[in-house]
mmCIF file with all atom_site columns, C-alpha atoms in Angstrom:
data_model
loop_
_atom_site.group_PDB
_atom_site.id
_atom_site.type_symbol
_atom_site.label_atom_id
_atom_site.label_alt_id
_atom_site.label_comp_id
_atom_site.label_asym_id
_atom_site.label_entity_id
_atom_site.label_seq_id
_atom_site.pdbx_PDB_ins_code
_atom_site.Cartn_x
_atom_site.Cartn_y
_atom_site.Cartn_z
_atom_site.occupancy
_atom_site.B_iso_or_equiv
_atom_site.pdbx_formal_charge
_atom_site.auth_seq_id
_atom_site.auth_comp_id
_atom_site.auth_asym_id
_atom_site.auth_atom_id
_atom_site.pdbx_PDB_model_num
ATOM 1   C CA . ARG A 1 1   ? -14.264 -53.601 21.130 1.00 73.00 ? 1   ARG A CA 1
ATOM 2   C CA . TYR A 1 2   ? -11.194 -53.663 23.349 1.00 81.00 ? 2   TYR A CA 1
ATOM 3   C CA . TRP A 1 3   ? -8.872  -52.550 20.557 1.00 75.00 ? 3   TRP A CA 1
ATOM 4   C CA . THR A 1 4   ? -11.235 -49.723 19.540 1.00 80.00 ? 4   THR A CA 1
ATOM 5   C CA . ALA A 1 5   ? -11.392 -48.476 23.133 1.00 81.00 ? 5   ALA A CA 1
ATOM 6   C CA . LEU A 1 6   ? -7.602  -48.707 23.426 1.00 75.00 ? 6   LEU A CA 1
ATOM 7   C CA . VAL A 1 7   ? -7.069  -46.682 20.248 1.00 75.00 ? 7   VAL A CA 1
ATOM 8   C CA . LYS A 1 8   ? -9.572  -44.047 21.427 1.00 79.00 ? 8   LYS A CA 1
ATOM 9   C CA . ALA A 1 9   ? -7.851  -43.744 24.804 1.00 79.00 ? 9   ALA A CA 1
ATOM 10  C CA . HIS A 1 10  ? -4.321  -43.645 23.333 1.00 72.00 ? 10  HIS A CA 1
ATOM 11  C CA . PRO A 1 11  ? -4.395  -42.499 19.714 1.00 72.00 ? 11  PRO A CA 1
ATOM 12  C CA . ALA A 1 12  ? -1.268  -43.203 17.660 1.00 69.00 ? 12  ALA A CA 1
ATOM 13  C CA . PRO A 1 13  ? 0.735   -40.176 16.513 1.00 68.00 ? 13  PRO A CA 1
ATOM 14  C CA . ALA A 1 14  ? 0.137   -39.140 12.917 1.00 62.00 ? 14  ALA A CA 1
ATOM 15  C CA . GLY A 1 15  ? 2.304   -41.026 10.426 1.00 63.00 ? 15  GLY A CA 1
ATOM 16  C CA . SER A 1 16  ? 3.279   -43.809 12.834 1.00 69.00 ? 16  SER A CA 1
ATOM 17  C CA . ASN A 1 17  ? 3.423   -47.408 11.695 1.00 74.00 ? 17  ASN A CA 1
ATOM 18  C CA . PHE A 1 18  ? 4.070   -50.803 13.266 1.00 74.00 ? 18  PHE A CA 1
ATOM 19  C CA . VAL A 1 19  ? 7.731   -51.093 12.174 1.00 80.00 ? 19  VAL A CA 1
ATOM 20  C CA . GLY A 1 20  ? 8.492   -47.595 13.429 1.00 77.00 ? 20  GLY A CA 1
ATOM 21  C CA . ALA A 1 21  ? 6.837   -48.360 16.751 1.00 75.00 ? 21  ALA A CA 1
ATOM 22  C CA . VAL A 1 22  ? 8.827   -51.599 17.139 1.00 80.00 ? 22  VAL A CA 1
ATOM 23  C CA . ILE A 1 23  ? 12.092  -49.813 16.346 1.00 83.00 ? 23  ILE A CA 1
ATOM 24  C CA . ALA A 1 24  ? 11.245  -47.042 18.831 1.00 78.00 ? 24  ALA A CA 1
ATOM 25  C CA . ALA A 1 25  ? 10.373  -49.589 21.537 1.00 78.00 ? 25  ALA A CA 1
ATOM 26  C CA . LEU A 1 26  ? 13.582  -51.596 20.971 1.00 83.00 ? 26  LEU A CA 1
ATOM 27  C CA . THR A 1 27  ? 15.658  -48.410 21.029 1.00 83.00 ? 27  THR A CA 1
ATOM 28  C CA . ASP A 1 28  ? 14.025  -47.392 24.291 1.00 80.00 ? 28  ASP A CA 1
ATOM 29  C CA . VAL A 1 29  ? 14.664  -50.800 25.870 1.00 77.00 ? 29  VAL A CA 1
ATOM 30  C CA . MET A 1 30  ? 18.249  -51.103 24.630 1.00 80.00 ? 30  MET A CA 1
ATOM 31  C CA . THR A 1 31  ? 19.262  -47.609 25.767 1.00 79.00 ? 31  THR A CA 1
ATOM 32  C CA . HIS A 1 32  ? 17.198  -47.632 28.976 1.00 72.00 ? 32  HIS A CA 1
ATOM 33  C CA . ALA A 1 33  ? 16.238  -44.025 28.129 1.00 72.00 ? 33  ALA A CA 1
ATOM 34  C CA . LYS A 1 34  ? 13.315  -43.772 30.555 1.00 70.00 ? 34  LYS A CA 1
ATOM 35  C CA . PHE A 1 35  ? 15.317  -45.485 33.298 1.00 68.00 ? 35  PHE A CA 1
ATOM 36  C CA . ARG A 1 36  ? 17.960  -42.764 33.110 1.00 67.00 ? 36  ARG A CA 1
ATOM 37  C CA . LYS A 1 37  ? 15.342  -39.990 33.334 1.00 69.00 ? 37  LYS A CA 1
ATOM 38  C CA . CYS A 1 38  ? 14.148  -41.326 36.689 1.00 65.00 ? 38  CYS A CA 1
ATOM 39  C CA . GLU A 1 39  ? 15.496  -39.346 39.638 1.00 61.00 ? 39  GLU A CA 1
ATOM 40  C CA . ALA A 1 40  ? 16.384  -42.564 41.471 1.00 60.00 ? 40  ALA A CA 1
ATOM 41  C CA . GLY A 1 41  ? 18.340  -43.808 38.401 1.00 61.00 ? 41  GLY A CA 1
ATOM 42  C CA . GLY A 1 42  ? 22.094  -43.114 38.710 1.00 72.00 ? 42  GLY A CA 1
ATOM 43  C CA . THR A 1 43  ? 23.775  -46.145 40.205 1.00 80.00 ? 43  THR A CA 1
ATOM 44  C CA . ARG A 1 44  ? 20.680  -48.274 39.673 1.00 82.00 ? 44  ARG A CA 1
ATOM 45  C CA . ALA A 1 45  ? 20.699  -47.453 35.964 1.00 82.00 ? 45  ALA A CA 1
ATOM 46  C CA . LEU A 1 46  ? 24.347  -48.520 35.694 1.00 87.00 ? 46  LEU A CA 1
ATOM 47  C CA . GLY A 1 47  ? 23.701  -51.730 37.633 1.00 89.00 ? 47  GLY A CA 1
ATOM 48  C CA . HIS A 1 48  ? 20.659  -52.533 35.530 1.00 88.00 ? 48  HIS A CA 1
ATOM 49  C CA . MET A 1 49  ? 22.516  -51.898 32.256 1.00 90.00 ? 49  MET A CA 1
ATOM 50  C CA . LEU A 1 50  ? 25.459  -54.087 33.332 1.00 93.00 ? 50  LEU A CA 1
ATOM 51  C CA . MET A 1 51  ? 23.148  -56.863 34.467 1.00 93.00 ? 51  MET A CA 1
ATOM 52  C CA . PHE A 1 52  ? 20.944  -56.654 31.366 1.00 91.00 ? 52  PHE A CA 1
ATOM 53  C CA . TYR A 1 53  ? 23.753  -56.592 28.807 1.00 94.00 ? 53  TYR A CA 1
ATOM 54  C CA . GLY A 1 54  ? 25.790  -59.149 30.751 1.00 96.00 ? 54  GLY A CA 1
ATOM 55  C CA . PHE A 1 55  ? 22.816  -61.502 30.633 1.00 94.00 ? 55  PHE A CA 1
ATOM 56  C CA . VAL A 1 56  ? 22.294  -60.840 26.904 1.00 94.00 ? 56  VAL A CA 1
ATOM 57  C CA . LEU A 1 57  ? 25.980  -61.571 26.171 1.00 96.00 ? 57  LEU A CA 1
ATOM 58  C CA . ILE A 1 58  ? 25.916  -64.790 28.191 1.00 95.00 ? 58  ILE A CA 1
ATOM 59  C CA . LEU A 1 59  ? 22.625  -65.952 26.680 1.00 93.00 ? 59  LEU A CA 1
ATOM 60  C CA . THR A 1 60  ? 23.783  -65.251 23.123 1.00 95.00 ? 60  THR A CA 1
ATOM 61  C CA . GLY A 1 61  ? 27.298  -66.615 23.595 1.00 95.00 ? 61  GLY A CA 1
ATOM 62  C CA . GLY A 1 62  ? 26.079  -69.665 25.514 1.00 93.00 ? 62  GLY A CA 1
ATOM 63  C CA . THR A 1 63  ? 23.607  -70.466 22.752 1.00 95.00 ? 63  THR A CA 1
ATOM 64  C CA . ILE A 1 64  ? 26.351  -70.178 20.123 1.00 96.00 ? 64  ILE A CA 1
ATOM 65  C CA . VAL A 1 65  ? 28.633  -72.456 22.167 1.00 95.00 ? 65  VAL A CA 1
ATOM 66  C CA . GLY A 1 66  ? 25.856  -75.006 22.784 1.00 94.00 ? 66  GLY A CA 1
ATOM 67  C CA . VAL A 1 67  ? 24.754  -75.182 19.145 1.00 96.00 ? 67  VAL A CA 1
ATOM 68  C CA . GLY A 1 68  ? 28.344  -75.115 17.870 1.00 96.00 ? 68  GLY A CA 1
ATOM 69  C CA . PHE A 1 69  ? 29.328  -77.967 20.175 1.00 95.00 ? 69  PHE A CA 1
ATOM 70  C CA . MET A 1 70  ? 26.240  -80.061 19.366 1.00 96.00 ? 70  MET A CA 1
ATOM 71  C CA . PHE A 1 71  ? 26.887  -79.830 15.631 1.00 96.00 ? 71  PHE A CA 1
ATOM 72  C CA . GLY A 1 72  ? 30.638  -80.368 15.927 1.00 94.00 ? 72  GLY A CA 1
ATOM 73  C CA . MET A 1 73  ? 31.606  -76.840 14.882 1.00 94.00 ? 73  MET A CA 1
ATOM 74  C CA . LEU A 1 74  ? 33.269  -75.979 18.219 1.00 94.00 ? 74  LEU A CA 1
ATOM 75  C CA . GLU A 1 75  ? 35.705  -77.922 20.326 1.00 92.00 ? 75  GLU A CA 1
ATOM 76  C CA . LEU A 1 76  ? 35.530  -77.380 24.061 1.00 90.00 ? 76  LEU A CA 1
ATOM 77  C CA . PRO A 1 77  ? 37.030  -76.037 26.234 1.00 89.00 ? 77  PRO A CA 1
ATOM 78  C CA . LEU A 1 78  ? 37.562  -72.788 24.344 1.00 93.00 ? 78  LEU A CA 1
ATOM 79  C CA . ALA A 1 79  ? 41.009  -71.199 24.394 1.00 93.00 ? 79  ALA A CA 1
ATOM 80  C CA . TRP A 1 80  ? 41.439  -68.258 26.787 1.00 93.00 ? 80  TRP A CA 1
ATOM 81  C CA . LEU A 1 81  ? 41.909  -65.791 23.921 1.00 96.00 ? 81  LEU A CA 1
ATOM 82  C CA . ASN A 1 82  ? 38.954  -67.079 21.905 1.00 95.00 ? 82  ASN A CA 1
ATOM 83  C CA . PRO A 1 83  ? 36.711  -64.051 21.161 1.00 95.00 ? 83  PRO A CA 1
ATOM 84  C CA . LEU A 1 84  ? 33.645  -66.028 22.217 1.00 95.00 ? 84  LEU A CA 1
ATOM 85  C CA . LYS A 1 85  ? 35.192  -66.901 25.589 1.00 95.00 ? 85  LYS A CA 1
ATOM 86  C CA . ILE A 1 86  ? 36.258  -63.287 26.106 1.00 96.00 ? 86  ILE A CA 1
ATOM 87  C CA . THR A 1 87  ? 32.713  -62.147 25.304 1.00 96.00 ? 87  THR A CA 1
ATOM 88  C CA . LEU A 1 88  ? 31.230  -64.671 27.734 1.00 96.00 ? 88  LEU A CA 1
ATOM 89  C CA . ASN A 1 89  ? 33.654  -63.625 30.486 1.00 96.00 ? 89  ASN A CA 1
ATOM 90  C CA . LEU A 1 90  ? 32.835  -59.940 29.942 1.00 97.00 ? 90  LEU A CA 1
ATOM 91  C CA . GLY A 1 91  ? 29.148  -60.843 30.125 1.00 97.00 ? 91  GLY A CA 1
ATOM 92  C CA . ALA A 1 92  ? 29.717  -62.755 33.369 1.00 96.00 ? 92  ALA A CA 1
ATOM 93  C CA . ILE A 1 93  ? 31.586  -59.833 34.911 1.00 97.00 ? 93  ILE A CA 1
ATOM 94  C CA . GLY A 1 94  ? 28.833  -57.429 33.828 1.00 97.00 ? 94  GLY A CA 1
ATOM 95  C CA . LEU A 1 95  ? 26.159  -59.733 35.242 1.00 96.00 ? 95  LEU A CA 1
ATOM 96  C CA . ILE A 1 96  ? 27.952  -60.145 38.579 1.00 97.00 ? 96  ILE A CA 1
ATOM 97  C CA . VAL A 1 97  ? 28.877  -56.484 39.018 1.00 96.00 ? 97  VAL A CA 1
ATOM 98  C CA . GLY A 1 98  ? 25.457  -55.238 37.882 1.00 94.00 ? 98  GLY A CA 1
ATOM 99  C CA . SER A 1 99  ? 23.484  -57.568 40.119 1.00 94.00 ? 99  SER A CA 1
ATOM 100 C CA . PHE A 1 100 ? 25.835  -56.782 43.036 1.00 94.00 ? 100 PHE A CA 1
ATOM 101 C CA . ILE A 1 101 ? 25.189  -53.042 42.545 1.00 92.00 ? 101 ILE A CA 1
ATOM 102 C CA . LEU A 1 102 ? 21.426  -53.613 42.547 1.00 89.00 ? 102 LEU A CA 1
ATOM 103 C CA . LEU A 1 103 ? 21.492  -55.952 45.556 1.00 89.00 ? 103 LEU A CA 1
ATOM 104 C CA . ARG A 1 104 ? 23.658  -53.481 47.484 1.00 89.00 ? 104 ARG A CA 1
ATOM 105 C CA . TYR A 1 105 ? 21.318  -50.646 46.538 1.00 85.00 ? 105 TYR A CA 1
ATOM 106 C CA . ARG A 1 106 ? 18.346  -52.531 47.948 1.00 84.00 ? 106 ARG A CA 1
ATOM 107 C CA . LEU A 1 107 ? 20.140  -53.654 51.104 1.00 84.00 ? 107 LEU A CA 1
ATOM 108 C CA . THR A 1 108 ? 21.320  -50.128 51.981 1.00 85.00 ? 108 THR A CA 1
ATOM 109 C CA . ARG A 1 109 ? 17.922  -48.468 51.489 1.00 79.00 ? 109 ARG A CA 1
ATOM 110 C CA . PRO A 1 110 ? 15.242  -49.623 53.938 1.00 74.00 ? 110 PRO A CA 1
ATOM 111 C CA . GLU A 1 111 ? 12.459  -48.094 51.845 1.00 73.00 ? 111 GLU A CA 1
ATOM 112 C CA . ARG A 1 112 ? 13.475  -50.362 48.929 1.00 63.00 ? 112 ARG A CA 1
ATOM 113 C CA . GLN A 1 113 ? 13.482  -53.446 51.159 1.00 62.00 ? 113 GLN A CA 1
ATOM 114 C CA . MET A 1 114 ? 9.878   -52.916 52.130 1.00 65.00 ? 114 MET A CA 1
ATOM 115 C CA . ARG A 1 115 ? 8.618   -52.556 48.556 1.00 74.00 ? 115 ARG A CA 1
ATOM 116 C CA . ALA A 1 116 ? 10.638  -55.458 47.150 1.00 75.00 ? 116 ALA A CA 1
ATOM 117 C CA . THR A 1 117 ? 8.824   -58.719 46.687 1.00 83.00 ? 117 THR A CA 1
ATOM 118 C CA . TYR A 1 118 ? 10.129  -62.238 47.134 1.00 84.00 ? 118 TYR A CA 1
ATOM 119 C CA . TYR A 1 119 ? 10.256  -62.537 43.340 1.00 87.00 ? 119 TYR A CA 1
ATOM 120 C CA . ASP A 1 120 ? 12.489  -59.445 43.033 1.00 84.00 ? 120 ASP A CA 1
ATOM 121 C CA . TRP A 1 121 ? 14.959  -60.730 45.605 1.00 86.00 ? 121 TRP A CA 1
ATOM 122 C CA . PHE A 1 122 ? 14.937  -64.262 44.224 1.00 90.00 ? 122 PHE A CA 1
ATOM 123 C CA . PHE A 1 123 ? 15.480  -63.104 40.645 1.00 89.00 ? 123 PHE A CA 1
ATOM 124 C CA . MET A 1 124 ? 18.397  -60.797 41.486 1.00 89.00 ? 124 MET A CA 1
ATOM 125 C CA . ALA A 1 125 ? 20.015  -63.338 43.808 1.00 91.00 ? 125 ALA A CA 1
ATOM 126 C CA . SER A 1 126 ? 19.620  -66.049 41.145 1.00 93.00 ? 126 SER A CA 1
ATOM 127 C CA . LEU A 1 127 ? 21.302  -63.852 38.542 1.00 93.00 ? 127 LEU A CA 1
ATOM 128 C CA . PHE A 1 128 ? 24.134  -63.006 40.927 1.00 95.00 ? 128 PHE A CA 1
ATOM 129 C CA . PHE A 1 129 ? 24.793  -66.593 42.025 1.00 95.00 ? 129 PHE A CA 1
ATOM 130 C CA . THR A 1 130 ? 24.475  -67.924 38.474 1.00 95.00 ? 130 THR A CA 1
ATOM 131 C CA . GLY A 1 131 ? 27.198  -65.510 37.376 1.00 95.00 ? 131 GLY A CA 1
ATOM 132 C CA . VAL A 1 132 ? 29.439  -66.250 40.365 1.00 97.00 ? 132 VAL A CA 1
ATOM 133 C CA . THR A 1 133 ? 29.123  -70.036 40.122 1.00 97.00 ? 133 THR A CA 1
ATOM 134 C CA . GLY A 1 134 ? 29.633  -69.929 36.348 1.00 95.00 ? 134 GLY A CA 1
ATOM 135 C CA . LEU A 1 135 ? 32.858  -67.972 36.736 1.00 95.00 ? 135 LEU A CA 1
ATOM 136 C CA . LEU A 1 136 ? 33.990  -70.218 39.610 1.00 96.00 ? 136 LEU A CA 1
ATOM 137 C CA . THR A 1 137 ? 33.300  -73.285 37.471 1.00 95.00 ? 137 THR A CA 1
ATOM 138 C CA . GLU A 1 138 ? 35.498  -71.882 34.721 1.00 94.00 ? 138 GLU A CA 1
ATOM 139 C CA . LEU A 1 139 ? 38.297  -71.033 37.164 1.00 95.00 ? 139 LEU A CA 1
ATOM 140 C CA . THR A 1 140 ? 38.256  -74.409 38.961 1.00 96.00 ? 140 THR A CA 1
ATOM 141 C CA . ARG A 1 141 ? 38.366  -76.192 35.588 1.00 93.00 ? 141 ARG A CA 1
ATOM 142 C CA . ALA A 1 142 ? 41.295  -74.007 34.506 1.00 93.00 ? 142 ALA A CA 1
ATOM 143 C CA . MET A 1 143 ? 43.142  -74.849 37.742 1.00 94.00 ? 143 MET A CA 1
ATOM 144 C CA . ASP A 1 144 ? 42.408  -78.537 37.075 1.00 93.00 ? 144 ASP A CA 1
ATOM 145 C CA . VAL A 1 145 ? 40.722  -79.065 40.442 1.00 94.00 ? 145 VAL A CA 1
ATOM 146 C CA . LYS A 1 146 ? 38.296  -81.613 39.033 1.00 91.00 ? 146 LYS A CA 1
ATOM 147 C CA . TYR A 1 147 ? 36.244  -82.608 42.065 1.00 94.00 ? 147 TYR A CA 1
ATOM 148 C CA . LEU A 1 148 ? 35.789  -79.021 43.209 1.00 96.00 ? 148 LEU A CA 1
ATOM 149 C CA . ALA A 1 149 ? 34.889  -78.050 39.627 1.00 95.00 ? 149 ALA A CA 1
ATOM 150 C CA . PHE A 1 150 ? 32.223  -80.768 39.486 1.00 95.00 ? 150 PHE A CA 1
ATOM 151 C CA . GLY A 1 151 ? 30.670  -79.589 42.749 1.00 96.00 ? 151 GLY A CA 1
ATOM 152 C CA . VAL A 1 152 ? 30.699  -75.934 41.724 1.00 97.00 ? 152 VAL A CA 1
ATOM 153 C CA . TYR A 1 153 ? 29.299  -76.854 38.305 1.00 95.00 ? 153 TYR A CA 1
ATOM 154 C CA . PHE A 1 154 ? 26.458  -78.788 39.950 1.00 97.00 ? 154 PHE A CA 1
ATOM 155 C CA . ILE A 1 155 ? 25.599  -75.718 42.046 1.00 97.00 ? 155 ILE A CA 1
ATOM 156 C CA . HIS A 1 156 ? 25.810  -73.611 38.882 1.00 96.00 ? 156 HIS A CA 1
ATOM 157 C CA . LEU A 1 157 ? 23.340  -75.881 37.092 1.00 96.00 ? 157 LEU A CA 1
ATOM 158 C CA . VAL A 1 158 ? 20.963  -75.654 40.060 1.00 96.00 ? 158 VAL A CA 1
ATOM 159 C CA . THR A 1 159 ? 21.125  -71.833 39.995 1.00 95.00 ? 159 THR A CA 1
ATOM 160 C CA . VAL A 1 160 ? 20.546  -71.825 36.230 1.00 93.00 ? 160 VAL A CA 1
ATOM 161 C CA . PHE A 1 161 ? 17.531  -74.100 36.730 1.00 94.00 ? 161 PHE A CA 1
ATOM 162 C CA . CYS A 1 162 ? 16.205  -71.778 39.438 1.00 92.00 ? 162 CYS A CA 1
ATOM 163 C CA . LEU A 1 163 ? 16.740  -68.764 37.216 1.00 89.00 ? 163 LEU A CA 1
ATOM 164 C CA . LEU A 1 164 ? 15.010  -70.270 34.207 1.00 88.00 ? 164 LEU A CA 1
ATOM 165 C CA . GLY A 1 165 ? 12.444  -72.336 36.089 1.00 89.00 ? 165 GLY A CA 1
ATOM 166 C CA . TYR A 1 166 ? 11.189  -69.675 38.455 1.00 83.00 ? 166 TYR A CA 1
ATOM 167 C CA . ALA A 1 167 ? 11.684  -66.534 36.370 1.00 70.00 ? 167 ALA A CA 1
#
């Protein structure tokens, strides 16, 4: 009964099918088309795109590194000019810059502060600090400051846990 009522309330356009609808939805999400149409978009749209694609790059690249290392196909640490490491670093920069733009946007607009929930703030702060601590971990390891790297890496793991555990 629910599905019948849903179809009556929102009939599908003529000639539409499931695959076409999925492709249209993915295109809309990947391009953030509706986000850009919003009058408040602008800087927020840029920040959201950077954060979204930065996260996607890190998630994809991190999964490839994890699986490759577990099955002995990758040796760590990766060289600085390794395309995978470059991709992960670009993702980290996108994540940090994008989440910074969004956090700054909320902090400078009192009307946004009032409508934001604890979850919104926690999620954006978790993304920001996960990116920052991840990049700091990489830099402290590269500088061979082992004890500082271990401490920063521990904080990074805690922020990753918060991000995945609470989001």
